[in-house]
Amino acid sequence: MDVNSARRFLTQHDNYTILTHINPDGDTLGCGFALCRFLRGMGKKANVVNGDVLPHRYSFLYDDYYNQEFEEKCVVAVDIADPKLMGDSLEKYQKPGVVDLCIDHHISNTGYANDMLLDSSAGAAAMIIYEVLSGMGEITSEVAACLYTGIATDTGCFKFESTDSRAHIYAAKLIETGIDFYRINRKMFEIKNKNVAAAERAIVSEMKFYLNDRVAVNVISLDTIKKYGVEPAELESIPSVPLTIEGVAVGVTVKEKADRIYKISLRTAEEFNASQICSEFGGGGHIRAAGCEIKGELDDVIEKIISKISEFM
Amino acid sequence: MDVNSARRFLTQHDNYTILTHINPDGDTLGCGFALCRFLRGMGKKANVVNGDVLPHRYSFLYDDYYNQEFEEKCVVAVDIADPKLMGDSLEKYQKPGVVDLCIDHHISNTGYANDMLLDSSAGAAAMIIYEVLSGMGEITSEVAACLYTGIATDTGCFKFESTDSRAHIYAAKLIETGIDFYRINRKMFEIKNKNVAAAERAIVSEMKFYLNDRVAVNVISLDTIKKYGVEPAELESIPSVPLTIEGVAVGVTVKEKADRIYKISLRTAEEFNASQICSEFGGGGHIRAAGCEIKGELDDVIEKIISKISEFM
């Protein structure tokens, strides 16, 4: 499906459920609430649905949001590469044929939806939503704040390689609606809760280096999360820490999900393909950021991933 | 002078000395080397002059640069608000009438140059240089990398309030020349030496909170600097750390200068005037960032500054 078809689709349907992915980030929530606000502005009914509790730091995206009552007639998934990412609580949407339209930028999208608007060249799914919506009517500052948040967060505030001239041009257009991008960026990239900052420091102070300091590993244990009273989602800046150290080419974050179940998140600098490495463990993602799950004792899990990385060196 | 007049000026003159300011940053160096490369590309002679040693992190801006031999006929200052900022070693350029053209974005510019192109609405001086040069010929990727660096650094990578839609539109144009903005941003905003990162963590892990967590204090001791083998200048990001903690309104950095002599640097969020607080100790600065010196035992120094801050609460 192309952008024009997506516009026609959104114009022709109503009573939307907009699905966003678990471990929600600024892009999926920015897409979801932007689309929901825009559709409601057209006089349509729409709700945003997420299988997780929404992290407080994104509350500015939905502080005036309320659920509407209606009979669901159309299901749209935004920024969801795989039905599994809807989460267990939304199992009914994971079945084949249930999602009518998926708008996404992940090259790894499984093609689960009946219709799909996929642009893997877009640094953020919010860029695709912008392209669709800007051709359908005025982008209000409320919608613009959601889309800007999606673009800024998924491009690392225009720093990542995935940033292109489109990302800047759309940001320019969105800024012109008068959004408070300074406050959005402070919230997204700077201000941290005291406990979160302390937990981060505790985790990073234990960072271990491997393979001639080319690989750095941080471990987020359930004990640490409990000790500092933080939500795992609040520690989402941890995966980007290793690559800030001069010489580190692969950053590994090992997050304890449950006893002997670890979620690995990989970030890579120029030479390595994170998605390729993670796919060896049944995971996937992007070239510079990918993830997988490995079961076992912590030390064994770390050894497995380091050993796999060394094969690519 | 307007942008068109600046274009005529640059076309009509030759044998340029391009002055940049001391404590050089990405904007002044980005402007200087962009202008120099562009003029040389026109077949003109031009050199960049700076009164300081250039920090290594900016070396990608000038790694193929060499000084040309010629008789200086025209002096252009970029991003220099005040002749004093040329530094003592360039005293001869500080005299009235010596600088032919100043291109700047500081509202505080003293008007020392014979001609001036000033746009205080520009978030970076590099935006003004872009406006001038883009109307004179092709912006090569080498020139674009310099201008992008200026815009990205002076807008805090598009985060600061001073960012506007122009900054994004120019960034989009510059990116289209094929520059490696990802590497530039990594160098400018992310990569830290392992020892510097360890020193920062050690300092911040001892951060103390006062006055209902409204004030946070970091101490940089000579012992810490020695222990981690870092230069005090490498720890310049420490003063901005306290304000990244939710709820903190005043951030205090206490840096040991010599035995019982401490340099205080204050950063404030919206409600407090850092300059006013520091002036009580004979210091000064800006509303959001100011400094002073206090002598005595560390604990007494901290007590003095906290007690003074509490008077303003």
XYZ file of C-alpha atoms in Angstrom:
626
model
C 0.000 0.000 0.000
C 1.299 3.504 -0.733
C 0.759 6.757 1.131
C -2.209 7.742 -1.022
C -3.949 4.409 -0.457
C -3.386 4.780 3.281
C -5.060 8.192 3.144
C -8.053 6.690 1.321
C -8.176 3.805 3.798
C -8.244 6.139 6.800
C -10.878 8.349 5.176
C -13.143 5.411 4.313
C -13.120 3.565 7.648
C -14.225 4.410 11.184
C -14.291 3.095 14.772
C -10.546 2.548 14.961
C -8.511 0.578 17.433
C -4.924 1.783 17.095
C -2.442 -0.766 18.394
C 0.963 0.271 19.742
C 3.772 -2.018 20.837
C 4.733 -3.201 24.313
C 7.719 -1.623 26.029
C 6.209 1.492 24.464
C 8.584 4.158 23.186
C 8.157 7.679 21.867
C 7.676 6.507 18.295
C 4.885 3.975 18.786
C 3.050 6.231 21.260
C 3.708 9.338 19.148
C 2.266 7.529 16.114
C -0.679 6.135 18.059
C -1.788 9.339 19.720
C -1.101 11.465 16.614
C -3.258 9.175 14.485
C -5.962 8.947 17.154
C -6.120 12.731 17.616
C -6.184 13.314 13.863
C -8.966 10.754 13.260
C -11.012 12.164 16.147
C -10.462 15.613 14.629
C -12.077 14.243 11.443
C -15.135 13.306 13.521
C -14.198 9.626 13.589
C -14.028 7.357 16.623
C -10.654 6.008 17.655
C -8.847 4.601 20.666
C -5.185 3.885 21.329
C -4.538 0.456 22.814
C -1.319 -0.726 24.442
C -0.577 -3.999 26.200
C 1.585 -2.352 28.861
C 1.224 0.360 31.458
C 2.306 3.574 29.719
C 5.472 5.083 31.211
C 4.798 8.355 32.995
C 7.400 10.262 30.994
C 5.219 10.075 27.900
C 2.159 11.406 29.727
C 2.332 14.732 27.865
C 1.327 12.782 24.739
C -1.960 11.715 26.270
C -2.734 13.910 29.272
C -6.047 15.018 27.740
C -6.782 11.581 26.275
C -9.854 9.516 27.209
C -11.150 6.206 25.867
C -14.165 6.419 23.589
C -17.024 3.895 23.682
C -17.757 2.319 20.310
C -17.960 -0.943 18.439
C -14.523 -1.595 16.936
C -14.632 -1.818 13.134
C -11.057 -1.267 12.038
C -7.721 -2.224 13.584
C -4.564 -0.275 12.722
C -1.138 -1.225 14.104
C 1.578 1.447 14.238
C 5.309 0.763 14.588
C 4.630 -2.937 15.347
C 6.982 -5.224 13.418
C 5.594 -8.493 14.784
C 2.207 -9.438 16.335
C 4.093 -10.764 19.385
C 5.010 -7.163 20.185
C 1.356 -6.431 20.961
C 1.861 -8.331 24.215
C 0.089 -11.278 25.785
C -2.860 -9.236 27.001
C -3.756 -8.377 23.393
C -3.599 -11.924 22.084
C -6.847 -11.545 20.159
C -5.207 -8.966 17.869
C -2.252 -11.253 17.210
C -4.322 -13.697 15.144
C -3.944 -13.622 11.361
C -6.404 -11.383 9.544
C -7.333 -9.272 12.580
C -5.161 -6.230 11.878
C -6.542 -4.343 8.870
C -3.646 -1.960 8.345
C -0.111 -1.800 9.651
C 1.984 1.356 9.272
C 5.600 0.600 10.072
C 9.257 1.285 9.296
C 10.849 -1.992 10.443
C 12.406 -3.934 7.602
C 11.808 -7.042 9.719
C 8.003 -6.557 9.647
C 6.429 -10.021 9.372
C 3.677 -8.856 7.034
C 0.952 -9.971 9.467
C -1.574 -7.273 8.539
C -4.144 -7.415 5.728
C -2.711 -4.188 4.361
C 0.636 -2.620 5.083
C 2.305 0.731 4.516
C 5.969 -0.039 5.099
C 8.848 2.374 4.561
C 12.017 0.925 6.006
C 13.953 3.992 4.886
C 12.072 6.122 7.418
C 14.048 6.767 10.614
C 10.789 6.817 12.573
C 7.323 5.411 11.939
C 6.085 8.896 12.879
C 7.610 10.167 9.616
C 5.287 7.871 7.645
C 2.290 8.933 9.745
C 3.282 12.550 9.042
C 3.355 11.856 5.304
C -0.082 10.263 5.433
C -1.753 12.857 7.651
C -0.179 15.999 6.148
C -1.939 15.112 2.882
C -5.311 14.717 4.621
C -5.671 17.995 6.492
C -4.136 20.422 8.948
C -1.658 19.046 11.480
C -2.606 20.706 14.775
C 0.074 21.475 17.357
C -1.298 18.613 19.523
C -0.807 16.122 16.684
C 2.518 17.768 15.805
C 3.843 17.297 19.365
C 3.134 13.549 19.097
C 4.788 13.218 15.684
C 7.800 15.346 16.687
C 8.259 13.113 19.750
C 8.235 10.022 17.531
C 10.754 11.468 15.095
C 13.043 12.937 17.771
C 13.123 9.802 19.921
C 13.596 7.276 17.110
C 16.363 9.319 15.476
C 18.128 9.982 18.802
C 17.283 13.662 18.363
C 18.538 13.647 14.741
C 21.828 11.999 15.665
C 21.363 8.419 14.392
C 22.378 7.323 10.890
C 18.721 6.637 10.159
C 18.143 10.404 10.200
C 17.711 11.807 6.726
C 16.831 15.155 5.228
C 13.144 14.168 5.406
C 13.361 13.835 9.196
C 14.696 17.404 9.423
C 12.192 18.794 6.943
C 9.249 17.218 8.805
C 10.685 18.444 12.126
C 10.855 21.944 10.630
C 7.185 21.728 9.583
C 6.127 20.349 12.983
C 8.067 23.024 14.889
C 6.263 25.690 12.878
C 2.973 24.668 14.513
C 4.362 26.154 17.747
C 5.072 22.999 19.737
C 7.306 23.261 22.804
C 10.058 21.025 21.384
C 12.513 22.294 24.013
C 10.366 20.838 26.817
C 9.709 17.664 24.839
C 13.439 17.142 24.349
C 14.208 17.912 28.016
C 11.649 15.259 29.000
C 12.778 12.717 26.407
C 16.544 13.115 26.611
C 17.553 14.958 29.773
C 15.381 14.924 32.877
C 15.526 11.776 34.938
C 13.951 10.698 38.167
C 16.468 10.652 41.052
C 16.022 6.914 41.586
C 16.369 6.217 37.881
C 19.612 8.218 37.764
C 20.931 6.328 40.809
C 19.946 2.966 39.289
C 21.660 3.907 36.018
C 24.836 4.906 37.826
C 24.806 1.642 39.789
C 24.374 -0.378 36.585
C 26.942 1.539 34.534
C 29.534 1.505 37.320
C 29.542 -2.299 36.878
C 29.979 -2.125 33.090
C 32.333 -4.849 31.878
C 34.603 -4.695 28.861
C 35.449 -7.587 26.524
C 37.382 -8.319 23.314
C 40.036 -5.631 23.764
C 37.477 -3.119 25.065
C 35.607 -3.343 21.736
C 32.518 -4.703 23.520
C 30.944 -3.356 26.711
C 28.195 -5.072 28.693
C 25.728 -3.659 31.212
C 23.482 -5.928 33.265
C 20.054 -4.843 34.493
C 19.044 -7.315 37.170
C 15.619 -7.635 38.764
C 17.394 -7.009 42.089
C 18.637 -3.612 40.899
C 15.215 -2.686 39.569
C 13.682 -3.641 42.913
C 16.391 -1.989 45.009
C 15.954 1.400 43.321
C 12.191 1.106 42.873
C 12.254 1.876 39.163
C 10.326 0.540 36.180
C 12.392 -1.392 33.630
C 11.154 0.998 30.929
C 12.696 3.903 32.837
C 16.135 2.432 32.221
C 15.843 2.606 28.453
C 18.869 4.876 28.093
C 21.187 2.161 29.426
C 21.570 0.392 26.052
C 23.076 3.517 24.510
C 25.738 3.971 27.211
C 28.439 1.529 25.989
C 28.783 3.222 22.584
C 29.556 6.521 24.297
C 32.877 5.046 25.436
C 35.728 5.722 23.021
C 36.680 2.546 21.165
C 33.569 0.500 21.992
C 31.985 -0.935 18.822
C 29.270 -3.165 20.297
C 27.180 -2.316 23.350
C 25.312 -5.139 25.053
C 22.562 -4.738 27.619
C 21.492 -7.885 29.433
C 18.146 -7.414 31.140
C 16.834 -10.053 33.518
C 13.217 -10.727 32.565
C 12.586 -13.618 34.929
C 14.690 -16.285 36.586
C 17.255 -17.385 33.989
C 15.540 -15.530 31.149
C 17.462 -12.558 29.772
C 16.515 -9.992 27.181
C 19.566 -8.882 25.216
C 19.676 -5.550 23.518
C 22.526 -4.813 21.159
C 23.775 -1.479 19.844
C 26.518 -1.296 17.279
C 28.797 1.332 15.838
C 29.810 1.398 12.211
C 31.203 -2.057 11.447
C 28.665 -4.440 12.957
C 25.135 -5.497 12.112
C 23.184 -5.811 15.373
C 20.203 -7.420 13.661
C 22.384 -10.121 12.114
C 23.994 -10.976 15.455
C 20.619 -11.104 17.263
C 19.041 -13.205 14.534
C 21.487 -15.960 15.537
C 19.498 -16.148 18.786
C 16.095 -15.903 17.114
C 15.818 -12.143 17.513
C 16.090 -9.195 15.156
C 15.748 -5.465 14.675
C 17.798 -2.813 12.951
C 21.451 -2.653 11.859
C 22.449 -0.423 14.801
C 19.929 -1.640 17.398
C 18.483 -5.117 17.773
C 17.373 -7.555 20.429
C 16.921 -11.196 21.328
C 16.214 -13.425 24.305
C 18.647 -15.940 25.775
C 17.907 -18.390 28.563
C 20.382 -19.709 31.108
C 22.643 -18.569 33.913
C 23.772 -14.943 33.611
C 27.456 -15.779 33.090
C 26.610 -18.309 30.375
C 24.284 -15.858 28.658
C 27.014 -13.216 28.554
C 29.548 -15.737 27.320
C 27.196 -16.850 24.525
C 26.585 -13.363 23.224
C 30.244 -12.308 23.508
C 31.324 -15.455 21.729
C 28.823 -14.805 18.930
C 29.952 -11.187 18.600
C 33.577 -12.315 18.379
C 32.660 -14.423 15.324
C 31.641 -11.240 13.517
C 34.828 -9.373 14.413
C 24.869 44.642 5.947
C 22.449 42.077 4.556
C 23.110 38.608 3.143
C 23.340 39.875 -0.448
C 25.877 42.556 0.487
C 27.942 39.925 2.296
C 27.964 37.822 -0.881
C 29.165 40.828 -2.915
C 31.806 41.598 -0.268
C 33.201 38.068 -0.350
C 33.204 38.009 -4.158
C 35.009 41.343 -4.439
C 37.816 40.791 -1.909
C 40.708 38.352 -1.638
C 43.585 37.262 0.643
C 41.370 36.607 3.657
C 42.276 36.129 7.302
C 39.284 34.499 8.980
C 39.262 35.030 12.749
C 37.588 32.587 15.148
C 37.153 32.946 18.922
C 39.230 31.522 21.791
C 37.930 28.523 23.742
C 36.922 27.478 20.224
C 33.649 25.599 19.797
C 31.989 23.810 16.909
C 30.233 26.940 15.683
C 33.191 29.303 15.384
C 35.440 26.589 13.885
C 32.634 25.290 11.658
C 32.071 28.834 10.340
C 35.780 29.531 9.926
C 36.710 26.380 8.042
C 33.514 26.409 5.954
C 34.189 29.967 4.814
C 37.874 29.256 4.217
C 37.169 26.121 2.149
C 34.494 27.895 0.137
C 36.702 30.920 -0.641
C 39.611 28.674 -1.613
C 37.168 26.786 -3.847
C 36.497 30.104 -5.594
C 40.232 30.383 -6.284
C 40.766 32.924 -3.531
C 43.386 32.833 -0.793
C 42.227 32.397 2.793
C 43.491 31.239 6.198
C 41.713 30.473 9.454
C 43.300 32.032 12.528
C 42.619 31.138 16.165
C 44.299 32.400 19.340
C 44.155 29.022 21.101
C 45.324 25.495 20.473
C 42.450 23.786 18.650
C 40.881 20.930 20.671
C 41.541 17.525 19.126
C 37.860 16.627 18.962
C 37.342 19.172 16.183
C 40.236 17.859 14.087
C 37.874 16.386 11.453
C 37.026 19.974 10.493
C 40.594 20.743 9.488
C 42.490 17.479 8.986
C 43.326 18.383 5.361
C 43.850 22.063 6.143
C 47.138 23.883 5.558
C 48.091 27.530 5.931
C 48.483 29.483 2.702
C 51.212 32.086 2.164
C 49.893 35.480 1.059
C 49.734 39.137 1.969
C 46.595 39.639 4.100
C 44.164 42.068 2.487
C 40.856 41.384 4.200
C 39.961 40.353 7.765
C 36.673 38.552 8.511
C 35.612 37.580 12.043
C 33.079 34.771 12.504
C 31.017 34.133 15.660
C 33.106 36.673 17.629
C 30.917 38.954 19.750
C 33.748 41.001 21.238
C 37.355 41.683 20.063
C 38.575 40.433 23.476
C 37.429 36.953 22.432
C 40.182 36.869 19.795
C 42.619 36.262 22.663
C 45.762 38.036 23.784
C 47.934 36.525 21.060
C 45.823 38.223 18.380
C 45.886 41.688 19.924
C 46.642 43.351 16.599
C 43.219 42.321 15.249
C 41.477 43.705 18.340
C 42.198 47.323 17.398
C 39.345 49.418 15.966
C 39.089 49.401 12.168
C 41.130 46.227 11.626
C 38.278 43.751 11.099
C 36.609 44.432 7.752
C 33.580 42.181 8.191
C 32.048 40.388 11.153
C 29.443 37.658 10.662
C 27.788 36.828 13.983
C 24.618 35.819 15.823
C 25.326 37.249 19.311
C 22.938 40.038 20.284
C 25.747 41.290 22.549
C 28.078 41.935 19.570
C 29.979 45.156 20.323
C 29.877 46.327 16.704
C 33.680 46.463 16.469
C 33.921 45.591 12.759
C 33.785 48.010 9.809
C 30.903 45.987 8.373
C 28.688 43.497 10.141
C 26.176 40.838 9.157
C 24.351 40.135 12.433
C 21.325 37.874 12.858
C 20.644 37.324 16.534
C 17.650 35.119 15.683
C 19.979 32.475 14.257
C 20.649 29.608 16.675
C 24.150 29.263 15.195
C 26.448 31.615 13.274
C 26.881 28.722 10.821
C 23.262 29.252 9.745
C 24.168 32.769 8.564
C 27.283 31.518 6.777
C 25.084 28.899 5.090
C 22.685 31.607 3.907
C 25.550 33.629 2.457
C 27.417 30.772 0.774
C 24.407 28.848 -0.565
C 23.621 31.878 -2.723
C 27.173 32.042 -4.102
C 27.719 28.527 -5.419
C 27.671 24.849 -4.634
C 28.154 23.781 -1.018
C 30.532 20.813 -1.171
C 30.281 18.035 1.395
C 33.529 19.314 3.018
C 31.987 22.761 3.534
C 28.676 21.160 4.545
C 30.336 19.082 7.297
C 31.741 22.289 8.828
C 28.410 24.123 8.675
C 26.458 21.130 10.001
C 28.879 20.913 12.947
C 28.287 24.585 13.730
C 24.514 24.255 13.609
C 24.368 20.959 15.536
C 26.696 22.068 18.340
C 25.211 25.511 18.903
C 21.629 24.178 18.976
C 22.520 21.259 21.298
C 21.714 18.933 18.392
C 18.404 20.698 17.691
C 17.304 20.509 21.342
C 17.826 24.074 22.578
C 15.101 26.714 22.518
C 17.187 28.631 19.961
C 16.485 25.911 17.358
C 14.014 26.980 14.716
C 12.632 25.513 11.508
C 15.471 27.173 9.558
C 18.037 25.166 11.539
C 16.274 21.943 10.512
C 15.851 23.011 6.879
C 19.538 23.930 6.547
C 20.514 20.673 8.257
C 18.367 18.814 5.706
C 20.155 20.588 2.822
C 23.591 19.936 4.330
C 22.811 16.252 4.953
C 21.864 15.888 1.289
C 25.498 16.572 0.310
C 26.344 13.190 1.828
C 28.135 14.255 5.001
C 28.669 11.703 7.757
C 26.530 13.532 10.317
C 26.271 10.364 12.412
C 30.005 10.375 13.034
C 30.047 14.133 13.575
C 27.328 13.862 16.226
C 29.000 10.886 17.865
C 32.199 12.947 18.179
C 30.439 16.101 19.322
C 27.866 14.701 21.739
C 28.519 11.113 22.672
C 31.955 9.614 22.688
C 33.939 9.955 25.864
C 37.256 8.615 26.887
C 36.880 5.622 29.231
C 38.754 7.407 32.045
C 36.665 10.554 31.665
C 33.478 8.465 31.821
C 34.747 6.653 34.927
C 35.724 9.945 36.612
C 32.303 11.407 35.831
C 30.553 8.375 37.291
C 32.707 8.520 40.427
C 31.887 12.218 40.910
C 28.179 11.924 40.176
C 27.753 8.829 42.354
C 28.671 11.069 45.313
C 26.155 13.774 44.356
C 24.471 15.179 47.467
C 20.979 16.610 47.691
C 19.867 19.536 49.868
C 16.810 21.665 50.593
C 14.189 19.015 49.859
C 16.127 17.742 46.844
C 15.790 21.146 45.141
C 19.590 21.562 45.168
C 22.175 19.006 44.088
C 25.936 19.309 44.608
C 28.814 17.568 42.830
C 32.375 17.895 44.072
C 35.377 17.666 41.720
C 38.418 17.152 43.914
C 42.041 17.340 42.812
C 42.330 13.763 44.117
C 39.666 12.531 41.684
C 41.280 14.361 38.758
C 44.616 12.801 39.647
C 43.199 9.330 40.325
C 41.526 9.077 36.886
C 44.258 10.937 35.005
C 41.890 13.407 33.357
C 42.152 17.097 32.514
C 39.729 19.347 34.430
C 38.455 20.631 31.043
C 37.416 17.090 30.123
C 34.904 17.141 32.978
C 33.009 20.100 31.558
C 29.744 18.159 31.337
C 29.566 17.698 35.147
C 27.933 21.098 35.860
C 24.952 20.194 33.672
C 24.267 16.891 35.473
C 22.259 18.112 38.527
C 19.564 19.768 36.385
C 18.922 16.457 34.633
C 17.511 15.144 37.923
C 13.763 15.612 38.196
C 12.894 18.311 40.709
C 16.372 19.833 41.004
C 16.239 23.606 40.505
C 19.815 24.565 41.358
C 22.860 22.550 40.386
C 26.130 23.265 42.187
C 29.561 22.090 41.112
C 32.358 22.605 43.621
C 35.737 22.291 41.967
C 38.893 22.214 44.068
C 41.348 24.698 42.551
C 44.019 24.458 45.237
C 44.135 23.657 48.937
C 41.030 25.242 50.503
C 40.193 27.228 47.352
C 37.043 26.150 45.527
C 35.558 27.306 42.238
C 31.770 27.138 42.376
C 29.729 26.816 39.244
C 25.984 27.219 39.471
C 23.304 26.154 37.001
C 19.674 27.021 37.551
C 16.328 25.953 36.143
C 13.613 28.449 35.463
C 13.006 30.071 38.892
C 16.476 31.042 40.084
C 19.050 33.604 38.989
C 22.482 31.971 39.154
C 24.286 35.255 38.531
C 22.520 36.931 41.478
C 23.433 34.110 43.860
C 27.085 34.055 42.723
C 27.395 37.827 42.951
C 26.910 37.454 46.726
C 30.333 35.761 46.705
C 31.932 38.267 44.335
C 31.239 36.226 41.212
C 28.783 36.528 38.325
C 27.669 35.248 34.947
C 24.340 34.571 33.300
C 20.879 33.867 34.698
C 21.140 30.108 34.096
C 24.910 29.650 34.538
C 27.256 31.584 36.814
C 30.344 31.102 38.969
C 32.287 32.343 41.978
C 35.185 31.367 44.210
C 34.895 30.480 47.913
C 37.774 29.763 50.275
C 37.708 27.457 53.302
C 37.168 23.837 54.252
C 35.032 21.881 51.752
C 32.153 21.314 54.188
C 32.054 24.997 55.124
C 32.159 26.036 51.470
C 29.183 23.802 50.672
C 27.311 25.032 53.729
C 27.894 28.658 52.706
C 26.590 28.218 49.178
C 23.587 26.092 50.268
C 22.701 28.597 52.929
C 22.869 31.438 50.397
C 20.723 29.509 47.898
C 18.148 28.847 50.633
C 17.752 32.618 51.108
C 16.573 32.867 47.503
C 14.040 30.034 47.825
